[in-house]
Amino acid sequence: TDLTASAYDAVNLTRIAGLASSSNGGNRLARLELFSTVTGDWVDVTAEVTGDTYTLDAAERAATIGVRATFVGPEGKVMVEPESGRYALDLTLQLRDTLRSNPETWVLGGDHPAAVYNEGTAGVLENTVSATGTAGSTDFSSTDADTANIVDSELNATITKDFDQEVLPVPATSTPAEQFPLVDATITVRNTTSSRTSRLTIEDPYSGVGVQEPSNTNDFLRLYSIGDISVPEGATSTVVTLVTDAAPDGVDHTIAEAQALTPEQLAAVTLVRVTHEGTLAPGAGSTVELTYQLRNDVPLPLSTTITNNAYFELERPGGVPSIDSTEGSDEDVLGLATPSYSVTSAKTVTPST
């Protein structure tokens, strides 16, 4: 079977409806068959039909490239024409992530000139059906076809960046460096696209295009620790890249390796980049938790505003940057303040008399 000539190169059959006699004027389903790429032949699944619908399991969806239903008349009678004048066999098809004939090629819509399927036009599928009726020894056959346009959904995602404090106290200059205050930063990115994507990149701190105020995080804070990093559904790999002045291209780590680094090992880091790759599900997202420490080796004017931008890029295959990539950023700020102290005293005398 030439898969490239079939609509099933780009879709999976997930459900068949209209199998009950009530949907076909009293006529009965005699046989339901699925054509399987595993066996190279028709597979009879009639015994598994219990009502008006048949839902394919994961293995059947992966292997099925055709369906054949045979109806006969009510018990002991010739076939009856349904009142609607049609046999209501309804198929539910679902777009695949990649082509059945070439798993390295993603199924894309008409905005991608190379996304040509069996109809010959970018983003268009053609599905053909045939019907054969038998009266005595005579067969009557008919075929029809229809097309469906695959539309590329717009890439969308959201990002939030939050510190767990609004101000940091500035300790006395005699305070040991390890006692300077810490602040936790949380970055959350969510894929709100209705289709799957292939890569999500998160960076912090960020000072590139689109920010209202560049990040000055590294002027006043050092990276202290790397906390939880959640992996979006469908990701098959996650890399944490740590950039320093000595390693401007970054050094790659697993999540566990990055989380194990000490404050001394992280002190020189100027940017954290987290990259998730795979087939990322719609609605999937990632949260990155970082802890920073106020620096002890630079002036810390109380008028300082520390601006921290976080950035994301969400991508899918296709090679058209204007529709296959989207990006965004969010910021939070910290102020500096004189520390305030309070003392609470209590006295108890025992016994009381």
Rosetta silent file (secondary structure, phi, psi, omega in degrees, C-alpha in Angstrom):
SEQUENCE: TDLTASAYDAVNLTRIAGLASSSNGGNRLARLELFSTVTGDWVDVTAEVTGDTYTLDAAERAATIGVRATFVGPEGKVMVEPESGRYALDLTLQLRDTLRSNPETWVLGGDHPAAVYNEGTAGVLENTVSATGTAGSTDFSSTDADTANIVDSELNATITKDFDQEVLPVPATSTPAEQFPLVDATITVRNTTSSRTSRLTIEDPYSGVGVQEPSNTNDFLRLYSIGDISVPEGATSTVVTLVTDAAPDGVDHTIAEAQALTPEQLAAVTLVRVTHEGTLAPGAGSTVELTYQLRNDVPLPLSTTITNNAYFELERPGGVPSIDSTEGSDEDVLGLATPSYSVTSAKTVTPST
SCORE:     score description
SCORE:     0.000 S_00000001
   1 L     0.000  130.144  177.685    0.000    0.000    0.000 S_00000001
   2 L   -85.136  100.135 -176.362    1.300    3.428   -0.998 S_00000001
   3 H   -62.642  -31.932 -177.122    0.699    5.400    2.187 S_00000001
   4 H   -67.142  -17.084  178.642    1.503    8.714    0.506 S_00000001
   5 H   -91.128    0.526 -175.007   -1.566    8.245   -1.722 S_00000001
   6 L  -113.179  145.675  173.108   -3.865    7.819    1.273 S_00000001
   7 H   -62.426  -26.064 -178.144   -5.433   10.357    3.610 S_00000001
   8 H   -70.829   -3.597  171.297   -4.441    7.971    6.382 S_00000001
   9 H   -65.067  -29.701 -174.720   -0.849    9.063    5.894 S_00000001
  10 L  -115.463   -5.788 -178.350   -1.780   12.167    7.895 S_00000001
  11 E  -133.099  159.962  170.869   -4.750   11.030   10.002 S_00000001
  12 E  -114.129  141.311  170.171   -5.781    8.247   12.356 S_00000001
  13 E   -81.119  124.227 -177.598   -9.204    6.662   12.436 S_00000001
  14 E  -111.639  -26.828 -172.951  -10.404    6.907   16.039 S_00000001
  15 E  -155.748  143.073  176.074  -14.136    6.088   15.987 S_00000001
  16 E  -123.523  126.163 -179.986  -16.801    4.551   13.752 S_00000001
  17 E  -124.595  159.608 -179.099  -20.459    5.406   14.363 S_00000001
  18 L    93.543   29.447 -175.236  -23.712    4.344   12.692 S_00000001
  19 L   -94.106  -20.957 -176.827  -23.283    0.604   13.152 S_00000001
  20 L   -75.222  154.901  179.915  -26.550   -0.217   14.932 S_00000001
  21 H   -63.066  -28.007  179.597  -29.616   -1.309   13.003 S_00000001
  22 H   -66.249  -21.084  178.016  -31.467    1.736   14.371 S_00000001
  23 H   -89.877   -5.802 -172.964  -29.100    3.926   12.369 S_00000001
  24 L  -133.938   36.975  174.991  -29.674    1.969    9.155 S_00000001
  25 L    63.969   22.672 -178.937  -33.416    1.446    8.793 S_00000001
  26 L    96.708  -11.868  176.597  -33.325   -1.935   10.537 S_00000001
  27 L   -66.285  151.717 -173.059  -30.507   -3.359    8.412 S_00000001
  28 E  -108.754  145.601  171.603  -27.892   -5.300   10.368 S_00000001
  29 E   -74.650  119.314  178.832  -24.123   -5.033   10.540 S_00000001
  30 E   -93.570  -33.054 -176.465  -22.762   -8.320    9.227 S_00000001
  31 E  -159.699  136.212  173.013  -19.075   -7.529    9.354 S_00000001
  32 E  -123.674  125.137 -175.511  -16.762   -4.678   10.392 S_00000001
  33 E  -129.544  145.178  174.979  -13.155   -4.854    9.215 S_00000001
  34 E  -117.087  134.006  176.605  -10.075   -2.685    9.659 S_00000001
  35 E   -87.908  123.777 -171.957   -7.196   -2.771    7.204 S_00000001
  36 E  -108.735  133.640  174.672   -4.009   -3.113    9.213 S_00000001
  37 L   -73.927  -16.161  179.300   -0.480   -2.135    8.207 S_00000001
  38 L   -76.019  -46.476 -178.443    0.752   -4.713   10.726 S_00000001
  39 L   -92.027  -19.031 -175.770   -0.948   -7.715    9.103 S_00000001
  40 L    70.007   22.963 -175.453   -1.206   -6.242    5.605 S_00000001
  41 E  -153.736  173.704  176.639   -4.791   -7.489    5.457 S_00000001
  42 E   -75.814  136.077  178.582   -8.328   -6.864    6.683 S_00000001
  43 E  -113.589  123.693 -177.652   -8.905   -7.643   10.373 S_00000001
  44 E   -81.359  119.613  179.255  -12.438   -8.640   11.406 S_00000001
  45 L  -117.426   16.821 -175.523  -13.513   -6.803   14.596 S_00000001
  46 H   -54.637  -40.656 -176.195  -17.257   -7.516   14.335 S_00000001
  47 H   -63.804  -18.630 -177.985  -17.335   -9.496   17.547 S_00000001
  48 H   -92.636   -4.460  179.274  -16.142   -6.448   19.468 S_00000001
  49 L   -82.316  123.063 -177.071  -18.987   -4.196   18.300 S_00000001
  50 L  -119.386   -3.988 -178.686  -21.567   -3.861   21.056 S_00000001
  51 L  -158.486 -143.195 -176.767  -23.620   -0.838   20.011 S_00000001
  52 L   -83.041  -16.126 -175.341  -23.802    1.954   17.498 S_00000001
  53 E  -127.381  157.034  172.687  -20.130    2.885   17.756 S_00000001
  54 E  -132.720  122.396 -179.760  -16.740    1.255   17.691 S_00000001
  55 E  -104.071  125.796 -178.389  -13.770    3.066   19.252 S_00000001
  56 L   -77.427  140.610  174.941  -10.328    2.039   18.100 S_00000001
  57 L   -82.191  177.404 -173.681   -7.662    1.424   20.736 S_00000001
  58 H   -58.931  -42.056 -179.230   -4.166    2.920   20.489 S_00000001
  59 H   -66.178  -40.192  179.098   -2.715   -0.033   18.584 S_00000001
  60 H   -67.451  -40.021  177.748   -5.590   -0.033   16.093 S_00000001
  61 H   -60.700  -39.100 -177.890   -5.305    3.738   15.544 S_00000001
  62 H   -70.319  -28.891 -172.353   -1.620    3.334   14.795 S_00000001
  63 H  -103.528  -19.269 -170.265   -2.130    0.481   12.309 S_00000001
  64 E   -83.055  129.329  176.395   -5.463    1.176   10.587 S_00000001
  65 E  -128.488   17.079  177.543   -5.500    2.711    7.103 S_00000001
  66 E  -175.165  155.296  177.866   -8.954    1.632    5.980 S_00000001
  67 E  -136.382  142.909  179.216  -12.370    0.494    7.206 S_00000001
  68 E  -137.507  122.643  178.570  -14.949   -1.787    5.579 S_00000001
  69 E  -117.410  134.263  179.120  -18.487   -2.317    6.883 S_00000001
  70 E  -117.772  124.956  179.202  -20.902   -4.869    5.418 S_00000001
  71 E  -112.952  148.905  174.772  -24.640   -4.595    6.085 S_00000001
  72 E  -130.762  168.481 -179.494  -27.424   -7.084    5.361 S_00000001
  73 L   -69.050  170.222  174.744  -31.182   -6.877    5.676 S_00000001
  74 L   -53.486  158.316 -174.623  -33.160   -7.622    8.844 S_00000001
  75 L   -46.709  115.811  176.506  -33.131  -11.284    9.845 S_00000001
  76 L    76.326   10.772 -176.778  -34.439  -13.287    6.875 S_00000001
  77 L  -128.499  163.449  175.227  -35.386  -10.208    4.855 S_00000001
  78 L   -74.886  165.951 -177.967  -33.966   -8.102    2.069 S_00000001
  79 L   -66.744  146.117  179.715  -32.310   -4.809    2.917 S_00000001
  80 L  -107.085  135.953  176.557  -34.539   -1.891    3.784 S_00000001
  81 L   -75.385  125.454  178.699  -33.787    1.622    2.569 S_00000001
  82 L   -59.781  151.372  179.049  -33.414    3.914    5.609 S_00000001
  83 L   -59.231  -31.765 -179.259  -35.935    6.742    5.883 S_00000001
  84 L   -73.992  -13.003 -177.780  -33.077    9.207    5.618 S_00000001
  85 L    79.440    7.417 -178.720  -32.070    7.696    2.285 S_00000001
  86 L  -142.755  152.504  171.337  -28.515    7.129    3.528 S_00000001
  87 L   -91.033  117.382 -168.195  -26.548    4.653    5.533 S_00000001
  88 L   -86.657   68.069  175.518  -25.202    6.750    8.396 S_00000001
  89 L   -92.451  110.782 -175.529  -21.665    5.433    8.720 S_00000001
  90 E  -113.154  128.177 -179.501  -19.710    8.264   10.344 S_00000001
  91 E  -108.465  135.204  173.905  -15.939    8.175   10.771 S_00000001
  92 E  -103.693  121.215 -178.391  -13.998   10.310   13.244 S_00000001
  93 E  -113.713  143.824  179.841  -10.492   11.112   12.042 S_00000001
  94 E  -125.375  133.864  177.591   -7.713   12.728   14.058 S_00000001
  95 E   -61.306  137.961  173.782   -4.647   14.492   12.679 S_00000001
  96 L   -81.589  161.337  173.184   -1.409   12.684   13.373 S_00000001
  97 L   -73.362  -43.364 -178.920    1.656   14.443   14.771 S_00000001
  98 E  -130.585  163.584 -179.892    3.863   13.027   12.001 S_00000001
  99 L   -65.747  142.905  175.661    3.297   11.276    8.683 S_00000001
 100 L   -64.970  -36.228 -177.551    2.637    7.561    8.787 S_00000001
 101 L   -79.159  -20.470 -178.563    4.959    7.120    5.785 S_00000001
 102 L  -150.190   90.923 -175.986    7.742    9.254    7.289 S_00000001
 103 L   -61.778   -9.530  177.796    7.731    9.695   11.087 S_00000001
 104 L   -84.817  -10.226 -176.941   10.415   12.388   10.761 S_00000001
 105 L  -107.302  123.579 -179.528    7.983   14.705    8.928 S_00000001
 106 E   -77.369  150.185  173.634    5.378   16.616   10.909 S_00000001
 107 L   -82.250  117.324 -175.806    1.804   17.018    9.685 S_00000001
 108 L  -126.517  168.434 -176.436    1.425   20.735    8.941 S_00000001
 109 L   -93.986 -171.742 -172.464   -1.155   22.995    7.350 S_00000001
 110 L   -68.874  -11.002  175.683   -1.424   24.971    4.151 S_00000001
 111 L   -73.740   -8.356  179.402    0.793   27.820    5.353 S_00000001
 112 L  -107.417  107.587 -175.061    3.717   25.449    4.790 S_00000001
 113 L   -56.090  -28.392 -177.694    4.394   25.038    1.051 S_00000001
 114 L   -84.254   -5.823 -177.526    6.111   21.677    1.551 S_00000001
 115 L   -83.185   69.708 -177.585    3.140   20.186    3.418 S_00000001
 116 E  -105.595  129.260 -177.481    1.753   18.401    0.349 S_00000001
 117 L  -115.132 -150.748 -169.704   -0.323   15.256    0.824 S_00000001
 118 L   -71.906  -16.069  179.907   -2.297   12.961   -1.460 S_00000001
 119 L   -83.183  -23.584  177.139   -4.395   15.725   -3.037 S_00000001
 120 L    99.443   -6.736  178.438   -1.341   17.574   -4.356 S_00000001
 121 L  -113.456  140.694 -177.166   -2.048   20.975   -2.785 S_00000001
 122 E   -54.954  127.912  174.859   -0.323   22.171    0.374 S_00000001
 123 L    78.877    8.546 -175.761   -2.403   21.381    3.453 S_00000001
 124 E  -115.724  129.027  174.455   -5.173   19.500    1.603 S_00000001
 125 E  -107.764  143.468  174.265   -6.169   15.872    2.204 S_00000001
 126 E  -118.706  129.579 -179.703   -8.425   13.857   -0.087 S_00000001
 127 E  -119.931  127.039 -176.866  -10.405   10.922    1.268 S_00000001
 128 E  -109.857  141.352  178.008  -12.133    8.483   -1.077 S_00000001
 129 E  -128.426  147.143  175.279  -14.989    6.124   -0.225 S_00000001
 130 E  -130.658  149.846  177.914  -16.568    3.351   -2.238 S_00000001
 131 E  -133.933  138.348  178.357  -19.847    1.471   -1.785 S_00000001
 132 E  -129.389  123.871  175.427  -20.957   -1.776   -3.354 S_00000001
 133 E  -109.763  144.023 -177.475  -24.506   -3.096   -3.240 S_00000001
 134 E  -120.456  125.795  175.230  -25.454   -6.631   -4.276 S_00000001
 135 E  -123.595  108.290 -175.326  -28.797   -7.657   -5.706 S_00000001
 136 L    65.935 -118.911  179.051  -28.857  -11.346   -6.555 S_00000001
 137 L  -105.721   11.207 -176.103  -25.727  -11.903   -8.582 S_00000001
 138 E  -109.356  132.446  176.172  -25.365   -8.284   -9.651 S_00000001
 139 E  -102.799  142.032  175.251  -23.107   -5.746   -7.944 S_00000001
 140 E  -124.155  122.395 -174.891  -23.669   -2.005   -8.071 S_00000001
 141 E  -121.651  152.168  177.784  -20.716    0.196   -7.114 S_00000001
 142 E  -150.736  147.874  176.790  -20.172    3.881   -6.557 S_00000001
 143 E  -129.711  156.200  175.849  -17.279    6.023   -5.342 S_00000001
 144 E  -152.680  162.537 -179.784  -17.000    9.538   -4.013 S_00000001
 145 E  -145.845  154.889  174.311  -14.309   11.740   -2.534 S_00000001
 146 E  -145.041  161.773 -177.956  -14.042   14.874   -0.467 S_00000001
 147 E  -116.487  156.918  175.119  -11.208   17.090    0.698 S_00000001
 148 E  -134.513  136.160  178.496  -10.262   18.586    4.045 S_00000001
 149 E   -94.572  128.457  174.002   -8.016   21.576    4.623 S_00000001
 150 L   -88.779  122.186 -176.499   -5.451   21.366    7.417 S_00000001
 151 L  -106.781  129.241  177.513   -5.194   24.792    9.037 S_00000001
 152 L   -73.584  121.215  177.985   -2.099   25.827   10.974 S_00000001
 153 L   -76.039  150.582  179.629   -3.131   27.010   14.428 S_00000001
 154 L   -73.820  134.810  178.111   -1.551   30.170   15.769 S_00000001
 155 L   -74.733  131.578  178.429    1.186   29.579   18.346 S_00000001
 156 L  -143.035  147.016  175.473    0.349   31.059   21.741 S_00000001
 157 E  -156.663  160.668  176.767    1.811   30.813   25.224 S_00000001
 158 E  -120.806  153.637  177.420    1.724   32.689   28.509 S_00000001
 159 E  -140.237  139.347  172.112    4.542   33.564   30.925 S_00000001
 160 E  -131.370  142.410  177.785    4.602   34.858   34.488 S_00000001
 161 E  -130.544  124.695 -176.007    7.645   35.849   36.544 S_00000001
 162 E  -139.491  134.305  165.584    7.325   36.460   40.291 S_00000001
 163 E   -87.927  154.514  178.849    9.641   37.121   43.225 S_00000001
 164 L   -86.948    2.011  177.747    8.452   35.925   46.622 S_00000001
 165 L  -140.203  160.611  176.779    9.310   39.328   48.150 S_00000001
 166 L   -99.631  -29.476  178.721    8.914   42.972   47.184 S_00000001
 167 E  -138.499  152.656  174.093   12.008   44.339   48.957 S_00000001
 168 E  -114.682  136.742  175.823   15.253   42.921   50.283 S_00000001
 169 E   -76.041  141.448  178.860   16.913   44.269   53.429 S_00000001
 170 L   -95.666  113.114 -177.323   20.465   45.544   53.006 S_00000001
 171 L   -71.080  168.256  173.307   22.641   44.111   55.795 S_00000001
 172 L   -63.737  152.118 -176.827   25.481   45.931   57.482 S_00000001
 173 L   -62.722  -20.293 -179.520   28.748   45.854   55.579 S_00000001
 174 L   -83.027   -3.837 -177.660   30.259   43.651   58.284 S_00000001
 175 L   -69.777  131.368  176.821   27.711   40.902   57.599 S_00000001
 176 L   -57.678  145.920 -176.023   29.307   37.718   56.205 S_00000001
 177 H   -56.297  -38.494 -176.106   28.520   37.125   52.520 S_00000001
 178 H   -70.371  -11.218  179.873   26.741   33.828   53.220 S_00000001
 179 H   -98.828    1.247  177.008   24.262   35.653   55.481 S_00000001
 180 L   -66.490  149.547 -170.776   23.068   38.120   52.857 S_00000001
 181 L   -66.487  154.020  178.068   19.327   37.693   52.120 S_00000001
 182 E  -108.981  154.471  174.585   17.868   35.274   49.595 S_00000001
 183 E  -139.923  135.302  179.870   14.933   35.754   47.224 S_00000001
 184 E   -95.351  135.324  177.018   13.020   33.051   45.323 S_00000001
 185 E  -117.710  135.593  179.425   11.971   33.604   41.688 S_00000001
 186 E  -123.471  125.971  178.238    9.310   31.510   39.941 S_00000001
 187 E  -116.525  127.262  179.499    8.855   31.457   36.152 S_00000001
 188 E  -126.970  125.328  177.762    5.831   29.693   34.666 S_00000001
 189 E  -122.989  135.400  179.484    5.251   29.225   30.928 S_00000001
 190 E  -131.428  133.241  176.612    2.212   27.474   29.464 S_00000001
 191 E   -79.189  109.681  179.107    1.526   26.412   25.876 S_00000001
 192 L   -99.828   10.493  177.039   -1.976   27.668   25.093 S_00000001
 193 L   -70.775  145.874 -178.376   -1.796   26.583   21.441 S_00000001
 194 L   -78.692   -5.435  179.387   -4.486   24.127   20.351 S_00000001
 195 L  -121.106  170.588  179.042   -1.893   21.910   18.674 S_00000001
 196 L   -75.792  155.490  177.972    1.275   20.181   19.783 S_00000001
 197 E  -127.969  175.557 -172.123    4.655   21.931   19.624 S_00000001
 198 E  -117.883  -18.188 -178.374    8.229   20.681   19.542 S_00000001
 199 E  -153.890  137.565  173.853   10.389   22.957   21.701 S_00000001
 200 E  -128.895  124.419  179.156   10.019   25.313   24.679 S_00000001
 201 E  -117.460  133.883  178.416   12.936   27.471   25.800 S_00000001
 202 E  -125.217  132.891  179.773   12.944   29.523   29.020 S_00000001
 203 E  -129.076  145.277  175.854   15.660   32.055   29.916 S_00000001
 204 E  -158.216  133.489   -7.566   16.373   34.125   33.027 S_00000001
 205 L   -80.615  158.952 -173.304   17.493   36.888   33.356 S_00000001
 206 L  -128.533  140.309  179.587   16.711   38.313   29.903 S_00000001
 207 L  -135.727   24.398 -175.651   17.455   41.711   28.359 S_00000001
 208 L   -85.526 -157.235 -176.301   16.638   41.170   24.685 S_00000001
 209 L   -62.647  138.195  172.158   14.018   42.514   22.326 S_00000001
 210 L   102.303  -11.671 -179.173   10.594   43.282   23.777 S_00000001
 211 L   -87.615  145.353  178.877   11.422   44.174   27.370 S_00000001
 212 L   -75.431  -37.245 -179.993   10.444   47.577   28.732 S_00000001
 213 L  -136.375  123.206 -179.126   13.432   47.741   31.062 S_00000001
 214 L   -59.393  151.140  177.636   16.553   45.578   30.623 S_00000001
 215 L   -68.564  133.987  170.905   17.391   43.202   33.440 S_00000001
 216 L  -117.138   24.224 -175.002   19.968   44.451   35.906 S_00000001
 217 H   -53.602  -48.447 -173.891   19.690   41.317   38.016 S_00000001
 218 H   -69.015  -15.122  177.682   23.337   40.331   37.781 S_00000001
 219 H   -72.698  -24.672 -172.601   24.453   43.762   39.017 S_00000001
 220 H  -128.155  -15.022 -177.665   22.912   43.144   42.437 S_00000001
 221 E  -127.285  151.903  170.487   22.116   39.425   42.752 S_00000001
 222 E  -116.837  146.911  173.099   23.967   36.140   42.354 S_00000001
 223 E   -67.786  127.811 -175.399   22.377   32.822   41.457 S_00000001
 224 E  -105.123  -42.806  179.160   22.302   30.817   44.692 S_00000001
 225 E  -159.041  159.741  176.694   20.452   27.593   43.808 S_00000001
 226 E  -112.944  120.522 -176.500   18.282   25.938   41.161 S_00000001
 227 E   -95.581 -141.907 -176.429   15.033   24.496   42.490 S_00000001
 228 E   -65.440  139.958  171.792   12.207   22.559   40.909 S_00000001
 229 E  -130.113  110.766 -179.428   11.954   22.446   37.106 S_00000001
 230 L   -84.542  144.045 -176.916    8.747   20.831   35.873 S_00000001
 231 L  -101.623  124.718 -178.710    8.819   18.965   32.564 S_00000001
 232 L   -66.392  150.347  178.157    5.885   19.582   30.171 S_00000001
 233 L   -58.085  129.386  178.857    3.793   16.633   29.033 S_00000001
 234 L    98.616  -12.746  179.396    5.279   15.114   25.894 S_00000001
 235 E   -71.005  137.507  178.224    8.848   16.344   26.420 S_00000001
 236 E  -109.324  -12.282  175.839   11.477   13.687   25.772 S_00000001
 237 E  -150.708  144.987  175.580   14.531   15.720   26.756 S_00000001
 238 E  -135.990  128.724 -179.738   15.281   18.664   29.042 S_00000001
 239 E  -123.400  132.256  174.961   18.598   20.509   29.131 S_00000001
 240 E  -106.049  116.009 -177.894   19.619   23.171   31.649 S_00000001
 241 E  -106.937  127.711 -179.831   22.275   25.464   30.167 S_00000001
 242 E  -111.548  120.970 -177.089   24.269   27.746   32.468 S_00000001
 243 E  -101.278  136.222  174.198   25.998   30.744   30.879 S_00000001
 244 E  -133.027  169.592  176.052   28.946   32.533   32.464 S_00000001
 245 L   -61.888  -33.985 -179.948   31.411   35.157   31.257 S_00000001
 246 L   -77.821  -22.081  179.937   33.985   32.370   30.943 S_00000001
 247 L  -132.458   74.256 -174.545   31.550   30.131   29.019 S_00000001
 248 L   -64.307  -21.788  176.705   29.365   32.471   26.917 S_00000001
 249 L   -85.865   -9.471  176.363   27.896   29.539   24.943 S_00000001
 250 L    89.275  158.467  175.174   26.895   27.869   28.185 S_00000001
 251 E  -119.026  129.110 -174.998   27.493   24.498   29.802 S_00000001
 252 E   -86.851  143.323  178.523   24.708   21.901   29.564 S_00000001
 253 E  -140.401  157.509  165.690   23.384   19.927   32.536 S_00000001
 254 L   -76.184  168.997  177.391   20.562   17.582   33.341 S_00000001
 255 H   -59.102  -47.006 -177.746   17.968   18.881   35.793 S_00000001
 256 H   -62.488  -40.610  178.985   19.455   16.788   38.590 S_00000001
 257 H   -63.464  -42.375 -179.348   22.992   17.968   37.821 S_00000001
 258 H   -66.179  -39.831 -179.716   21.924   21.622   37.857 S_00000001
 259 H   -67.703  -23.470 -177.890   20.034   21.219   41.121 S_00000001
 260 L   -84.101   -9.418 -177.838   23.095   19.664   42.759 S_00000001
 261 L   -70.581  142.285 -177.082   25.363   22.658   42.084 S_00000001
 262 L   -85.393  164.572  176.249   26.416   24.666   45.155 S_00000001
 263 H   -55.636  -36.554  178.679   26.109   28.447   45.610 S_00000001
 264 H   -65.267  -37.814  179.269   29.858   28.723   45.018 S_00000001
 265 H   -73.778  -24.009 -177.613   29.545   26.856   41.708 S_00000001
 266 H   -95.734   -9.256 -170.907   26.589   29.010   40.632 S_00000001
 267 L   -59.510  -30.020 -176.615   27.941   32.398   41.679 S_00000001
 268 L   -90.538   -2.262 -176.688   29.376   33.194   38.236 S_00000001
 269 E   -69.508  131.153  179.243   26.242   32.216   36.290 S_00000001
 270 E  -108.718  -14.712  179.309   24.778   35.135   34.310 S_00000001
 271 E  -156.982  137.832  173.712   21.911   33.315   32.552 S_00000001
 272 E  -110.921  127.726  177.959   19.901   30.117   33.042 S_00000001
 273 E  -123.647  125.457  177.821   18.362   28.530   29.955 S_00000001
 274 E  -113.863  124.561 -178.089   15.977   25.557   30.172 S_00000001
 275 E  -121.648  119.706  175.256   15.131   23.775   26.907 S_00000001
 276 E  -105.956  132.519  177.325   12.387   21.152   26.635 S_00000001
 277 E  -130.292  152.582  179.582   12.092   19.157   23.385 S_00000001
 278 E   148.757 -143.587  174.034    9.692   16.483   22.186 S_00000001
 279 E  -116.326   89.302 -170.737    6.020   16.534   21.216 S_00000001
 280 E   -78.961  128.339 -173.380    4.662   19.018   23.744 S_00000001
 281 L   -73.848  151.673  171.465    0.944   18.672   24.414 S_00000001
 282 L   -57.072  135.887 -179.005   -1.561   21.525   24.150 S_00000001
 283 L    84.847   -9.274 -179.518   -1.867   23.113   27.577 S_00000001
 284 L   -72.173  153.581 -179.415    1.475   21.710   28.721 S_00000001
 285 E  -153.491 -178.477 -179.397    3.808   24.019   30.574 S_00000001
 286 E  -145.158  139.575  174.333    6.916   24.324   32.676 S_00000001
 287 E  -117.760  131.782 -179.999    7.761   26.037   35.948 S_00000001
 288 E  -119.145  127.487 -179.988   11.337   26.983   36.817 S_00000001
 289 E  -113.787  124.337 -179.702   12.297   27.958   40.371 S_00000001
 290 E  -126.119  145.197  174.733   15.514   29.881   41.011 S_00000001
 291 E  -116.675  129.458  178.087   16.940   31.343   44.208 S_00000001
 292 E  -111.879  156.827  175.925   19.109   34.456   44.121 S_00000001
 293 E  -125.138  138.192  177.842   21.249   36.031   46.852 S_00000001
 294 E   -62.184  134.118 -178.204   21.950   39.724   47.341 S_00000001
 295 L   -73.039  149.388  178.970   25.556   40.497   46.449 S_00000001
 296 L  -108.949    2.025 -172.230   27.955   41.699   49.151 S_00000001
 297 L  -114.922   15.499  179.118   30.636   43.100   46.837 S_00000001
 298 L  -135.507  155.319  174.523   28.812   46.007   45.153 S_00000001
 299 L   -60.935  143.400 -178.075   27.233   49.246   46.390 S_00000001
 300 L  -128.438   72.772  179.348   23.569   48.729   47.336 S_00000001
 301 L   -61.328  142.007 -179.022   21.823   52.136   47.317 S_00000001
 302 L   -67.885  -15.444  178.286   18.382   52.038   48.919 S_00000001
 303 L   -82.401    0.085 -174.482   17.005   53.777   45.821 S_00000001
 304 L   -69.297  137.491  167.589   17.881   50.714   43.699 S_00000001
 305 E  -115.196  119.080  179.092   15.208   48.897   41.695 S_00000001
 306 E   -92.325  117.482 -179.145   16.283   45.415   40.622 S_00000001
 307 E  -103.343  127.966 -179.522   14.547   44.465   37.364 S_00000001
 308 E  -128.134  113.724  177.060   14.390   40.795   36.385 S_00000001
 309 E  -100.547  138.432  170.431   12.925   39.706   33.030 S_00000001
 310 E  -113.548  151.214 -170.657   12.180   36.097   32.130 S_00000001
 311 E  -135.736  150.751  172.420   11.763   35.007   28.505 S_00000001
 312 E  -138.082  154.364  167.054   10.323   32.097   26.543 S_00000001
 313 E  -133.299  128.558  178.416   10.322   30.871   22.954 S_00000001
 314 E  -112.943  129.727 -173.853    7.815   28.238   21.785 S_00000001
 315 E  -132.259  157.782  169.179    8.520   26.484   18.487 S_00000001
 316 L  -137.635  161.048  176.986    7.164   23.840   16.141 S_00000001
 317 L   -66.366  161.688  176.467    8.706   22.303   12.986 S_00000001
 318 L   143.099  -30.737  174.092    7.938   23.858    9.635 S_00000001
 319 L    78.798   11.069  176.500   10.686   26.351    8.902 S_00000001
 320 L  -112.279   96.229 -172.091    8.474   29.457    8.619 S_00000001
 321 H   -53.761  -35.373 -175.064    9.632   31.702   11.499 S_00000001
 322 H   -66.938  -22.291 -179.169    6.631   34.015   11.317 S_00000001
 323 H  -123.301  -10.915 -176.068    4.187   31.189   12.148 S_00000001
 324 H  -105.853   10.978  178.843    6.355   28.441   13.646 S_00000001
 325 E  -151.230  141.341  172.227    7.764   30.409   16.576 S_00000001
 326 E  -141.153  152.503 -176.973    6.413   32.740   19.235 S_00000001
 327 E  -143.800  165.719  179.523    8.123   34.429   22.145 S_00000001
 328 E  -171.805  171.758 -179.582    7.374   36.617   25.118 S_00000001
 329 E  -149.227  162.114  174.716    8.659   37.905   28.437 S_00000001
 330 E  -146.368  153.782 -176.809    7.501   39.005   31.863 S_00000001
 331 E  -129.884  157.726  165.717    9.222   40.951   34.629 S_00000001
 332 E  -139.477  159.499 -175.522    9.181   41.451   38.347 S_00000001
 333 E  -128.007  154.974  175.885   11.098   43.992   40.420 S_00000001
 334 E  -125.965  141.299  170.004   12.731   44.143   43.823 S_00000001
 335 E  -103.996  168.875  175.811   13.460   47.147   45.991 S_00000001
 336 E  -116.828  146.112 -176.971   16.131   47.521   48.679 S_00000001
 337 E  -147.500  157.953  173.041   15.421   48.742   52.202 S_00000001
 338 L   -68.835  132.359 -179.759   17.070   49.265   55.557 S_00000001
 339 L   -65.593  145.568  175.535   16.482   46.181   57.684 S_00000001
 340 L  -115.444  144.510 -176.798   14.103   46.554   60.594 S_00000001
 341 L  -125.919  148.961  173.785   14.408   44.597   63.810 S_00000001
 342 L  -138.858  147.274 -179.928   11.999   43.903   66.636 S_00000001
 343 L  -125.091  128.970  176.481   12.511   42.283   70.018 S_00000001
 344 L  -113.292  127.090 -178.060    9.800   40.607   72.002 S_00000001
 345 L  -117.723  153.338  176.952   10.470   39.909   75.693 S_00000001
 346 L  -150.599  150.575  179.360    8.592   37.856   78.244 S_00000001
 347 L  -136.457  136.134  177.498    9.169   36.883   81.843 S_00000001
 348 L  -131.817  131.418  178.229    7.697   34.030   83.846 S_00000001
 349 L  -110.375  125.787  178.916    8.263   33.377   87.566 S_00000001
 350 L  -126.368  128.121   -1.653    7.735   29.888   88.882 S_00000001
 351 L   -75.882  166.520 -175.225    6.226   29.299   91.320 S_00000001
 352 L   -77.148  -11.601  178.385    3.850   32.236   91.133 S_00000001
 353 L  -134.464    0.000    0.000    3.708   32.653   94.916 S_00000001
